mmCIF file of C-alpha atoms and ligand atoms in Angstrom:
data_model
loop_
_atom_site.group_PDB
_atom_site.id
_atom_site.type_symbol
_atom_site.label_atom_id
_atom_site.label_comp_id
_atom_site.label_asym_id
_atom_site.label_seq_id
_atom_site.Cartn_x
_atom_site.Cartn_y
_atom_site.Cartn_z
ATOM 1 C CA UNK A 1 105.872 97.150 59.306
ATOM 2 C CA UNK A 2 107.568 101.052 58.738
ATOM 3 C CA UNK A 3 104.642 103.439 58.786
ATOM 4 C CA UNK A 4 105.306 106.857 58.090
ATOM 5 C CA UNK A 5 104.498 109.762 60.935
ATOM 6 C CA UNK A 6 103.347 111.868 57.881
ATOM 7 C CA UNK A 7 100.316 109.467 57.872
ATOM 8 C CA UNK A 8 99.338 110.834 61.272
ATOM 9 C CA UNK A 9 97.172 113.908 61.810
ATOM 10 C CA UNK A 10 98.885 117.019 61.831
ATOM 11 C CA UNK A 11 100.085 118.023 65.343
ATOM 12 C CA UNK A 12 97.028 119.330 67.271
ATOM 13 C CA UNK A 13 98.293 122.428 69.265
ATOM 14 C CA UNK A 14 99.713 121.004 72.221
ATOM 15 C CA UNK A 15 97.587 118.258 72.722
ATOM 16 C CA UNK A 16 98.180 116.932 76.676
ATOM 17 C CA UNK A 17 95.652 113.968 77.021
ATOM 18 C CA UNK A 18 95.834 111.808 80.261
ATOM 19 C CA UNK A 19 94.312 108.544 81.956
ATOM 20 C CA UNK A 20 93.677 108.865 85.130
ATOM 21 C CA UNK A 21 93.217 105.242 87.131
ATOM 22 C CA UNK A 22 92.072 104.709 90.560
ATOM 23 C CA UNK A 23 94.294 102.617 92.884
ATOM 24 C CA UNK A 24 91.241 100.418 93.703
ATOM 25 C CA UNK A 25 92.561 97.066 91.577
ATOM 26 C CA UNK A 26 94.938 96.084 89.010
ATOM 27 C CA UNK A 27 94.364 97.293 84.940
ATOM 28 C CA UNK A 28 91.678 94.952 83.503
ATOM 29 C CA UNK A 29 90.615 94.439 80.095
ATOM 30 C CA UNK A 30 88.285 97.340 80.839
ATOM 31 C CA UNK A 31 90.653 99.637 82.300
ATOM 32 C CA UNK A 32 93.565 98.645 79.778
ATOM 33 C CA UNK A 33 90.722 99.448 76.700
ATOM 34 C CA UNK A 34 90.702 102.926 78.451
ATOM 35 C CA UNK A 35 94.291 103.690 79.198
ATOM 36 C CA UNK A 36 95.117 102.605 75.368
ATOM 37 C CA UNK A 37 92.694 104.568 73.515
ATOM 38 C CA UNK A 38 93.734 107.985 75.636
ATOM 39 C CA UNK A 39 97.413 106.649 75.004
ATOM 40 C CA UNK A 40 96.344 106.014 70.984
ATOM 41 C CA UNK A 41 94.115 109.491 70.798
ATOM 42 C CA UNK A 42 97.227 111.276 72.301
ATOM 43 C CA UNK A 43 99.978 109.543 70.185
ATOM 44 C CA UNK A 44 97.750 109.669 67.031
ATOM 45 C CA UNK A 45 97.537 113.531 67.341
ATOM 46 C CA UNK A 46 101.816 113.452 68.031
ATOM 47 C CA UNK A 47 100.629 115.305 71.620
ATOM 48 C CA UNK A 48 101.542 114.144 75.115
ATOM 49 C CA UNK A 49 99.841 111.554 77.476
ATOM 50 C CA UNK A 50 100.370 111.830 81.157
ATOM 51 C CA UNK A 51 99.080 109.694 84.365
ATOM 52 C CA UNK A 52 97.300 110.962 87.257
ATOM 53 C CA UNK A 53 96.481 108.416 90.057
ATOM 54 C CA UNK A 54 93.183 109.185 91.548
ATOM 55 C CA UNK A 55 93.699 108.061 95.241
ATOM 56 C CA UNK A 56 91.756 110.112 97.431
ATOM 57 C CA UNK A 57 88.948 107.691 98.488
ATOM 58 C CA UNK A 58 91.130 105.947 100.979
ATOM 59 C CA UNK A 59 88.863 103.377 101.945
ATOM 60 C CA UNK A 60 88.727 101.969 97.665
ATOM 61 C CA UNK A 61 92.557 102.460 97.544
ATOM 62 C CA UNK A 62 94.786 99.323 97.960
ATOM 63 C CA UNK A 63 98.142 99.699 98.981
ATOM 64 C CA UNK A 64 100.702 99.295 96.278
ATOM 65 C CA UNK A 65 98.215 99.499 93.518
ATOM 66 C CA UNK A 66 99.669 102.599 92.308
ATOM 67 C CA UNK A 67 103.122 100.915 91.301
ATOM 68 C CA UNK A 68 101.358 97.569 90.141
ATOM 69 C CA UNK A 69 99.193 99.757 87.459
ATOM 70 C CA UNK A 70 102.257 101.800 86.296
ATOM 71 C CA UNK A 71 104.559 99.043 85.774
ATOM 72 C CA UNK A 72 101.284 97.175 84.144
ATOM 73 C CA UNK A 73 100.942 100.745 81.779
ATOM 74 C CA UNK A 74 104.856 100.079 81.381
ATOM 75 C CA UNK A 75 104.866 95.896 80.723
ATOM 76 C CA UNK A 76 102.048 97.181 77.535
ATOM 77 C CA UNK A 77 104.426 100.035 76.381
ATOM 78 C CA UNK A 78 102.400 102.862 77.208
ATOM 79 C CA UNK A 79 105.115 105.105 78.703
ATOM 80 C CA UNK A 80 103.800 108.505 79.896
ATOM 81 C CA UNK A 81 105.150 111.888 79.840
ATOM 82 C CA UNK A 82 106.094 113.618 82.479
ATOM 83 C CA UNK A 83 106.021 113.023 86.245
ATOM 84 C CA UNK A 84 102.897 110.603 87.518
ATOM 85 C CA UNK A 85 100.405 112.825 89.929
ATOM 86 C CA UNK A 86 99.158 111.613 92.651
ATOM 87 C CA UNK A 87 95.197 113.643 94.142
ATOM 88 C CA UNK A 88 96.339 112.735 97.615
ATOM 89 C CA UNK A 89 99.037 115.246 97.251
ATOM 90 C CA UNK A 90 96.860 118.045 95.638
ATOM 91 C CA UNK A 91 94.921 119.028 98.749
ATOM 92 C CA UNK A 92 96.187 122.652 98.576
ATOM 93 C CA UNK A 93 94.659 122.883 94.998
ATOM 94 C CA UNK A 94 91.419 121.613 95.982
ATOM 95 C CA UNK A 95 91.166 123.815 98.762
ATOM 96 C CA UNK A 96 91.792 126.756 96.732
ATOM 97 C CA UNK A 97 89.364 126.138 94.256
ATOM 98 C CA UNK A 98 86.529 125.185 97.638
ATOM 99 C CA UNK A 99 87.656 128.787 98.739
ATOM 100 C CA UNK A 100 87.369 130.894 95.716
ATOM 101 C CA UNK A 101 83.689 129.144 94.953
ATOM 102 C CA UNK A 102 83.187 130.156 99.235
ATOM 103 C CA UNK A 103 83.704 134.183 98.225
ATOM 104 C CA UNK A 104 81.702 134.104 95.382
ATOM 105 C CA UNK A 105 78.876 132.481 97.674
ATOM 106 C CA UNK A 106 78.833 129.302 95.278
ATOM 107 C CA UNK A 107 78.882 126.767 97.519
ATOM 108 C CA UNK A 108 77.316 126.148 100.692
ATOM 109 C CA UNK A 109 77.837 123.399 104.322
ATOM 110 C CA UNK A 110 75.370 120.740 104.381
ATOM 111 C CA UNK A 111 74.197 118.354 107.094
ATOM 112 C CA UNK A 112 71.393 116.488 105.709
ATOM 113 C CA UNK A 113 71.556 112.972 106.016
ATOM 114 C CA UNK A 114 70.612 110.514 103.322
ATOM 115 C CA UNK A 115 67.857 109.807 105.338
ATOM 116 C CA UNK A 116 66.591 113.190 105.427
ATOM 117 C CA UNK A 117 66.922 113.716 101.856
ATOM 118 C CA UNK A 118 64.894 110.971 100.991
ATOM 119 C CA UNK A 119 62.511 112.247 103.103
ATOM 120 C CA UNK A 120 62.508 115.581 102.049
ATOM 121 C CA UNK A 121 62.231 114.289 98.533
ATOM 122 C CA UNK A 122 59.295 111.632 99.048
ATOM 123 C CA UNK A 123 57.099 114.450 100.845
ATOM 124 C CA UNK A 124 57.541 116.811 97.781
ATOM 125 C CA UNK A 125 56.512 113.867 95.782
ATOM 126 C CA UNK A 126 60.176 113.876 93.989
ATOM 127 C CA UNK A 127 61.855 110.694 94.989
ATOM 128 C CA UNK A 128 63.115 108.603 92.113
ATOM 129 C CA UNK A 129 63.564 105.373 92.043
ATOM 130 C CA UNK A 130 66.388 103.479 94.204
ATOM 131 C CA UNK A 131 68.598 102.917 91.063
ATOM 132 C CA UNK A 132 68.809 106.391 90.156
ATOM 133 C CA UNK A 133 70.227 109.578 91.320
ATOM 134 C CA UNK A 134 68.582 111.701 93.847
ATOM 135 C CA UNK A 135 68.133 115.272 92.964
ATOM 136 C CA UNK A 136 68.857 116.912 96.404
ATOM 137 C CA UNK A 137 66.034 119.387 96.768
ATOM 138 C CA UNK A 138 68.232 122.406 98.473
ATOM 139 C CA UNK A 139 67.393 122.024 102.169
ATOM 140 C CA UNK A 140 70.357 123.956 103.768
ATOM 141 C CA UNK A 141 70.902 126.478 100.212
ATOM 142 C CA UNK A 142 69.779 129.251 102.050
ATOM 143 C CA UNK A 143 70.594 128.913 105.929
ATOM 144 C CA UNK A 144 74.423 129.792 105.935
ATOM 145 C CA UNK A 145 75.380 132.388 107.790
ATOM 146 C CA UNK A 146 78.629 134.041 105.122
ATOM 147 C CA UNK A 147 81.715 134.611 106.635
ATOM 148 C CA UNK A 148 84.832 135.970 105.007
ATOM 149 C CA UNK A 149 86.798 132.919 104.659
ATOM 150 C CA UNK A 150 85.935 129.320 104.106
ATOM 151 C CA UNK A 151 84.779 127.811 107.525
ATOM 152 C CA UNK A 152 87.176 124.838 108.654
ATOM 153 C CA UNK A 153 84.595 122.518 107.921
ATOM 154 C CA UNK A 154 81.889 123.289 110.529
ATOM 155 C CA UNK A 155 80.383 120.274 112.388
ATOM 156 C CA UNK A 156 80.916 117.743 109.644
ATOM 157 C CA UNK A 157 78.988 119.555 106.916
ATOM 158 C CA UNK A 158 79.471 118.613 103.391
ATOM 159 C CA UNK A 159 80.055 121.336 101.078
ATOM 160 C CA UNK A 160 77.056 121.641 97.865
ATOM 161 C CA UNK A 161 77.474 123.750 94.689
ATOM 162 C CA UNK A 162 74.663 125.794 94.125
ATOM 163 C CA UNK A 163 73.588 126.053 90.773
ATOM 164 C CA UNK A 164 72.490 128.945 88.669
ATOM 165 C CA UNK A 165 69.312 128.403 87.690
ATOM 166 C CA UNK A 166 68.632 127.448 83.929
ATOM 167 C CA UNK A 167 71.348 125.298 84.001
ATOM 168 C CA UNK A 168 71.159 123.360 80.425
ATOM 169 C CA UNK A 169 74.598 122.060 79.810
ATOM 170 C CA UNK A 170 75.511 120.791 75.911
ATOM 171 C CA UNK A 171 78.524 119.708 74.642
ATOM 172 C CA UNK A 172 79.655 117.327 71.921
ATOM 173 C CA UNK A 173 81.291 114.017 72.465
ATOM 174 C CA UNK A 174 83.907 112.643 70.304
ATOM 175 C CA UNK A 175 82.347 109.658 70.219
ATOM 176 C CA UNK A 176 79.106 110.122 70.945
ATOM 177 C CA UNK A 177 77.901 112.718 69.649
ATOM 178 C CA UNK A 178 75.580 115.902 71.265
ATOM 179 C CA UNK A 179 75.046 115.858 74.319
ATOM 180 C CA UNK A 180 73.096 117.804 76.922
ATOM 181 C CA UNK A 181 72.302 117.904 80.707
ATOM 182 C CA UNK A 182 69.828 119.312 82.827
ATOM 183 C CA UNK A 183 71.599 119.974 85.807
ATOM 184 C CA UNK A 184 68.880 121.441 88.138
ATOM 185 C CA UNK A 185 66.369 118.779 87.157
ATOM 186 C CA UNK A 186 68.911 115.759 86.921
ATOM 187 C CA UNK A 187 71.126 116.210 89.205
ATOM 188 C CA UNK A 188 70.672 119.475 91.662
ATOM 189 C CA UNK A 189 73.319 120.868 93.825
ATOM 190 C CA UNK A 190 76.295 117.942 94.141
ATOM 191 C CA UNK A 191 78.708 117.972 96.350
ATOM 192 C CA UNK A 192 82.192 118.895 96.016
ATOM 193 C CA UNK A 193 83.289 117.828 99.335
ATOM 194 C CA UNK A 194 81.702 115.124 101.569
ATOM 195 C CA UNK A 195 81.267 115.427 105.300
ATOM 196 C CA UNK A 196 84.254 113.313 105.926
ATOM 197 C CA UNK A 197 86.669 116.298 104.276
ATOM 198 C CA UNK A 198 87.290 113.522 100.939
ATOM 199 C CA UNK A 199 87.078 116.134 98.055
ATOM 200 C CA UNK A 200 84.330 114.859 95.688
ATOM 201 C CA UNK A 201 85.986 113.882 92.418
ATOM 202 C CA UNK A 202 83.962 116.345 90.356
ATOM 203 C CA UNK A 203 85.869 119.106 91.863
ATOM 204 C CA UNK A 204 89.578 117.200 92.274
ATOM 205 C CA UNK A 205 89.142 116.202 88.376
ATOM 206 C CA UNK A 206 88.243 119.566 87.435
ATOM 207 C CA UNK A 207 91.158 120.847 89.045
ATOM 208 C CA UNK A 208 93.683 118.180 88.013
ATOM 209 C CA UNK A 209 93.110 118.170 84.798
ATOM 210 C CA UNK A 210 93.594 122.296 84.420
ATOM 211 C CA UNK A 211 96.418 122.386 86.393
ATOM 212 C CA UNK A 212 97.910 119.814 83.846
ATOM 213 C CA UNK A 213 96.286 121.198 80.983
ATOM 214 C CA UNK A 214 94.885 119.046 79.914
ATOM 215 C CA UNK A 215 92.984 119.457 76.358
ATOM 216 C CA UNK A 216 91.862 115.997 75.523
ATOM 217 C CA UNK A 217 90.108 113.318 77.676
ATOM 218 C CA UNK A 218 89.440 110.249 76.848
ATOM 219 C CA UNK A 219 88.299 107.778 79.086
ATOM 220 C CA UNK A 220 85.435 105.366 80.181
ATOM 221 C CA UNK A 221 81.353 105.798 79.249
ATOM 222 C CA UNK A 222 80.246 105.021 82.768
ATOM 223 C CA UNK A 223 81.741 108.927 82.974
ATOM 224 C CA UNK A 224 80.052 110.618 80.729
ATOM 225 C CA UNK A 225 77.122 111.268 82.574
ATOM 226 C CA UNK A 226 79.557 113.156 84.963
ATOM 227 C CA UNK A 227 80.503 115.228 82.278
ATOM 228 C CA UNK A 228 77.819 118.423 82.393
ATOM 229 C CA UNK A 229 78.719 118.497 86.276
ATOM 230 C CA UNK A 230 82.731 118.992 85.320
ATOM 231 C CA UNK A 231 81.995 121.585 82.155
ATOM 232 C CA UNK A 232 79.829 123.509 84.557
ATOM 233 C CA UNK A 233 82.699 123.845 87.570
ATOM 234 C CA UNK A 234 85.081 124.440 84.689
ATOM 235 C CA UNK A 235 82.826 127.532 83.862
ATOM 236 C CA UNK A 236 81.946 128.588 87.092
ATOM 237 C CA UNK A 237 86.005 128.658 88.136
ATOM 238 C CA UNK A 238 86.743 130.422 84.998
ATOM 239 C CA UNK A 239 88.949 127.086 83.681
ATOM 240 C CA UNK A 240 89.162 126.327 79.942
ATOM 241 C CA UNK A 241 86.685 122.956 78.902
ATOM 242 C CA UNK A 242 88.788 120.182 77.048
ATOM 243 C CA UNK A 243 87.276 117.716 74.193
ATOM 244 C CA UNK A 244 85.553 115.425 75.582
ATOM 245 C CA UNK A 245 85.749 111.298 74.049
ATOM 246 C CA UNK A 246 84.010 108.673 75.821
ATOM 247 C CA UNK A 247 85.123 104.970 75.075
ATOM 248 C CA UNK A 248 82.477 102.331 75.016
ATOM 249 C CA UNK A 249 82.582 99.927 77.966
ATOM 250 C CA UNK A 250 83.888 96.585 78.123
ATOM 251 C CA UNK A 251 81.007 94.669 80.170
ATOM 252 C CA UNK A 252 80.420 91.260 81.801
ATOM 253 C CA UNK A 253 78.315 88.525 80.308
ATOM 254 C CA UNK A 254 76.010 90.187 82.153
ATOM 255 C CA UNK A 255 76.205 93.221 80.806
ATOM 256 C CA UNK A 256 78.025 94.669 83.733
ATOM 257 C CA UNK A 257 81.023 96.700 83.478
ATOM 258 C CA UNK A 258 83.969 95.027 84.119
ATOM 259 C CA UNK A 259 85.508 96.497 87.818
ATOM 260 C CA UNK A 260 86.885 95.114 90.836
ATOM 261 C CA UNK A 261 83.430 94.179 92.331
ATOM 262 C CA UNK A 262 82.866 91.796 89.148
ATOM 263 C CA UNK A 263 86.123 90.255 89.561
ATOM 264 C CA UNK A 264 87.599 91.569 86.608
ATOM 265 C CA UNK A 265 90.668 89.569 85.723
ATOM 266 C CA UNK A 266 93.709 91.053 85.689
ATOM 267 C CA UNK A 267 95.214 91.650 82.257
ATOM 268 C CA UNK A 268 98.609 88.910 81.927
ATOM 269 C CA UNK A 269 101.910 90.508 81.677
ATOM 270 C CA UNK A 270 103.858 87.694 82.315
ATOM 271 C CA UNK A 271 105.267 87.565 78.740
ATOM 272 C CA UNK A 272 105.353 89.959 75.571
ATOM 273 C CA UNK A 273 102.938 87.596 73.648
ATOM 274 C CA UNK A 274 100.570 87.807 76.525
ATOM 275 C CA UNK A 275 100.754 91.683 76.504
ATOM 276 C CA UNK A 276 99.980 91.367 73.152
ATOM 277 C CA UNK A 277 97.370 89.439 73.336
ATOM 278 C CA UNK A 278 95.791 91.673 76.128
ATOM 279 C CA UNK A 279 96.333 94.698 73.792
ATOM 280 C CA UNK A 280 94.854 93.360 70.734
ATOM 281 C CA UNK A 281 91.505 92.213 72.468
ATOM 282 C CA UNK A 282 91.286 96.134 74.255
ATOM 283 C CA UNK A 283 92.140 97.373 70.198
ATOM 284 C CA UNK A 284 89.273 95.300 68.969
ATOM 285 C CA UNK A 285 86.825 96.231 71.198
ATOM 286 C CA UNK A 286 87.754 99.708 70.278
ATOM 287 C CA UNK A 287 87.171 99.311 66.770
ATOM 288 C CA UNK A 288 90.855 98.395 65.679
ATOM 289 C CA UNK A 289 90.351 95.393 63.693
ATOM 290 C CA UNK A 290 92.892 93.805 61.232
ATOM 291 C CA UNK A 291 96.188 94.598 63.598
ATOM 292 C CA UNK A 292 99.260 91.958 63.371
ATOM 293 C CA UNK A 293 99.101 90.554 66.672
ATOM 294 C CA UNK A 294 101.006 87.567 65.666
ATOM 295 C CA UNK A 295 104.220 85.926 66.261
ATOM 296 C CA UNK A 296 107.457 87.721 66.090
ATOM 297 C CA UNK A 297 105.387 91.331 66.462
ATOM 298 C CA UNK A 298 107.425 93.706 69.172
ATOM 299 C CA UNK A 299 105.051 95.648 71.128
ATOM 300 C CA UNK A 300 106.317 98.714 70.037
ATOM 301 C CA UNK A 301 105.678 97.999 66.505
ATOM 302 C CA UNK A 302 102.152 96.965 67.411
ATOM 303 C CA UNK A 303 101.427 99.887 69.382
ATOM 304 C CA UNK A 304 102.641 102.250 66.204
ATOM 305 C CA UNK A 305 100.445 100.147 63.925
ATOM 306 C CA UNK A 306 97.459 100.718 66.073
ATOM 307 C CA UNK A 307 98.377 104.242 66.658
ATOM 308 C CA UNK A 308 97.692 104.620 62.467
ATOM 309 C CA UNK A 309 94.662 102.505 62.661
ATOM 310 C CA UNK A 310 93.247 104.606 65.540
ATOM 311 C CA UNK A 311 94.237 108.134 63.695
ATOM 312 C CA UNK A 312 92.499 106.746 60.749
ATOM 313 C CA UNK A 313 89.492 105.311 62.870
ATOM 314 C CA UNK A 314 88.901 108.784 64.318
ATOM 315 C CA UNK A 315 89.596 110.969 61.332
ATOM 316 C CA UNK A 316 86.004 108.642 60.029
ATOM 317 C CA UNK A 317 83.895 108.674 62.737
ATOM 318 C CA UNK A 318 84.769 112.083 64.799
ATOM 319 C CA UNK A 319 82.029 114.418 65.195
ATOM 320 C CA UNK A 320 84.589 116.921 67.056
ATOM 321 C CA UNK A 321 87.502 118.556 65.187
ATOM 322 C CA UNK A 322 90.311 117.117 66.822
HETATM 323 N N1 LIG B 1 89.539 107.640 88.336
HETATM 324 C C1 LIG B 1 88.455 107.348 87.450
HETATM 325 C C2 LIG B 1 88.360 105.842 87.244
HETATM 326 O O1 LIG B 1 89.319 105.130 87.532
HETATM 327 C C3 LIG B 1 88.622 108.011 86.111
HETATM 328 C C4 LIG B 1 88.302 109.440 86.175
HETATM 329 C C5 LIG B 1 88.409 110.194 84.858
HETATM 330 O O2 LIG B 1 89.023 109.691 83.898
HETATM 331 O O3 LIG B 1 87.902 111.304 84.814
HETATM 332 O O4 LIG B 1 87.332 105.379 86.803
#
C-alpha cells in the first residue's frame, strides 16, 4: 500500500525522540512494544529517533547484549539516526552535572545503611510497607562539612539530592494524562550516585537525554513514576523538560511485566515473516489494530503503514500537543 507523507502530522520542530535499552537481555515482546512506539511517535512526527544503551549497572549488563539488541532493532527495521551512545562512556558528563549540583550545595555524601534507614524510619513511625519505596528521612542532610570542589567520593558515601521543600511536581502525560508527584512525601532525597560510584540513572538519564536533545520520550509505564524525580533535576540543572508518553506494559499471565527475571522470550528474527509477526503483536498491544501483517508484506511497508495508523492513533487520543 502507497500512503502519502502529507497524511502525517506536520513536522514537529526538530523532534529527536530516543529508546534507550539496557544491556541486561535480548528485546522481548515488552521491550520491542517500547522501542516501536518511540520509533512510530518519532517517524509519525517526520523527527529523528536515536539509541542510547544504558549500561552502567555492570553487574545487570551481559556481555554482547548491546550488539544482539541493535542488530534485533535492525532485523525489525527500526534503523536509528545517528551514532548509538553508550552511559558507560559518559562519566565526564555525569560528573559535571554531580559537581555543579556540589557548588550550589544541592546534594550531599551519605553513609546510612539500609539498615539504618529502616530504623530511622520505624522509630519516627514512617516505615512503609516492604513493597514500597522508603522515603529516606534526611539523616546526614545537614552534617557535611562544604568544601570548594566535589569530594572524591569520601569513605564510600552515596551522594542524595536535597530537595526544596514544597516540592509538588505536575506534568501531563501523553498518554496518561495529569500527573503529579509529591516528592518530599513520596519519595525524599534520592540518590544520584550510590556508594559504589554507579551514577543513579535519574541523574545519567537526565543528562543523556539533554545532551542529545532530546524532546520526546516515549518509553515503558513501569517509568513513569520516575518521571517527577527527572523533571525536577531537569529544573534544578537549568535543562529544558521534554514531552513525556508512557506506553502501557506488556505483562505476564500473571500480571507481571515481562523482563529478564520472568523469562521473557526473546522476540524471533530468524525470518521476515517472524519479524512480522513479532511487530504486529507489539502494534496491537499498542492500539494498532487492522495492519496487513500478511503474506507477501515487506517490513518496510508494514512499518510505514503503522507509522499512519500510529499518527492517526495519537492525533485521537493525545492530551499533549505534539
Ligand atoms: N534503560 C531503561 C530500561 O531499559 C529505560 C530508561 C528510559 O527509557 O528512560 O528500562
Amino acid at each position: 500500500m502507497i500512503l502519502a507523507v502529507s497524511s502525517l502530522k506536520p513536522p514537529y520542530p526538530r523532534y529527536r525522540g530516543r529508546f534507550a535499552p539496557s544491556p541486561t537481555g535480548p528485546l522481548h515482546a515488552g521491550s520491542l512494544a517500547s522501542a516501536l512506539g518511540s520509533w512510530l511517535d518519532a517517524r509519525s512526527n517526520q523527527g529523528s529517533w536515536l539509541v542510547r544503551i544504558e549500561d552502567l549497572d555492570v553487574p545487570r549488563c551481559i556481555a554482547g547484549m548491546d550488539q544482539r539488541i541493535l542488530a534485533q532493532l535492525q532485523a525489525c527495521g527500526l534503523f536509528w539516526d545517528g551514532e548509538v551512545i553508550w552511559q558507560s562512556h559518559q562519566s565526564k558528563a555525569y560528573q559535571s552535572a554531580l559537581e555543579t549540583l556540589y557548588s550550589d550545595r544541592q546534594i550531599y555524601p551519605c553513609r546510612c545503611s539500609r539498615q539504618q534507614i529502616t530504623s530511622a524510619l520505624s522509630s519516627q513511625g514512617k516505615l512503609r510497607a516492604r513493597n514500597q519505596e522508603q522515603v529516606y528521612p534526611g539523616t546526614c542532610r545537614n552534617g557535611h562539612v562544604w568544601q570548594v570542589q566535589l569530594p572524591n567520593n569520601p569513605s564510600g558515601s552515596a551522594w542524595r539530592l536535597a530537595l526544596k521543600p514544597e516540592q509538588q511536581i505536575c506534568f501531563t502525560d501523553a498518554e496518561f494524562g495529569p500527573q503529579e508527584q509529591n516528592l518530599n512525601g513520596d519519595v525524599g532525597d534520592f540518590v544520584l550516585r550510590r556508594a559504589d560510584d554507579v551514577v543513579a540513572y535519574q541523574l545519567a538519564v537526565v543528562v543523556d537525554d539533554t545532551q542529545q536533545g532530546i524532546t520526546h520520550i516515549v518509553r515503558g509505564a513501569d517509568l513513569l513514576s520516575n518521571t517527577a524525580r527527572q523533571i525536577y533535576l531537569q529544573r534544578v540543572l537549568g535543562y529544558p523538560t521534554p514531552h513525556y508518553r508512557h506506553l502501557p506494559l506488556v505483562l505476564d499471565p500473571h500480571g507481571e511485566k515481562l523482563s529478564k527475571q520472568t523469562q521473557a522470550i526473546e522476540i524471533n528474527t530468524a525470518s521476515d515473516a517472524a519479524v512480522l509477526q513479532a511487530l504486529q503483536a507489539a502494534a496491537l498491544h499498542l492500539g494498532l489494530s487492522g495492519l496487513d501483517g500478511g503474506q507477501g508484506q515487506t517490513i518496510a511497508a508494514w512499518l510505514l503503514e503503522a507509522t499512519h495508523a500510529w499518527a492517526a492513533r495519537t492525533k485521537e487520543c493525545s492530551p499533549t500537543q505534539n
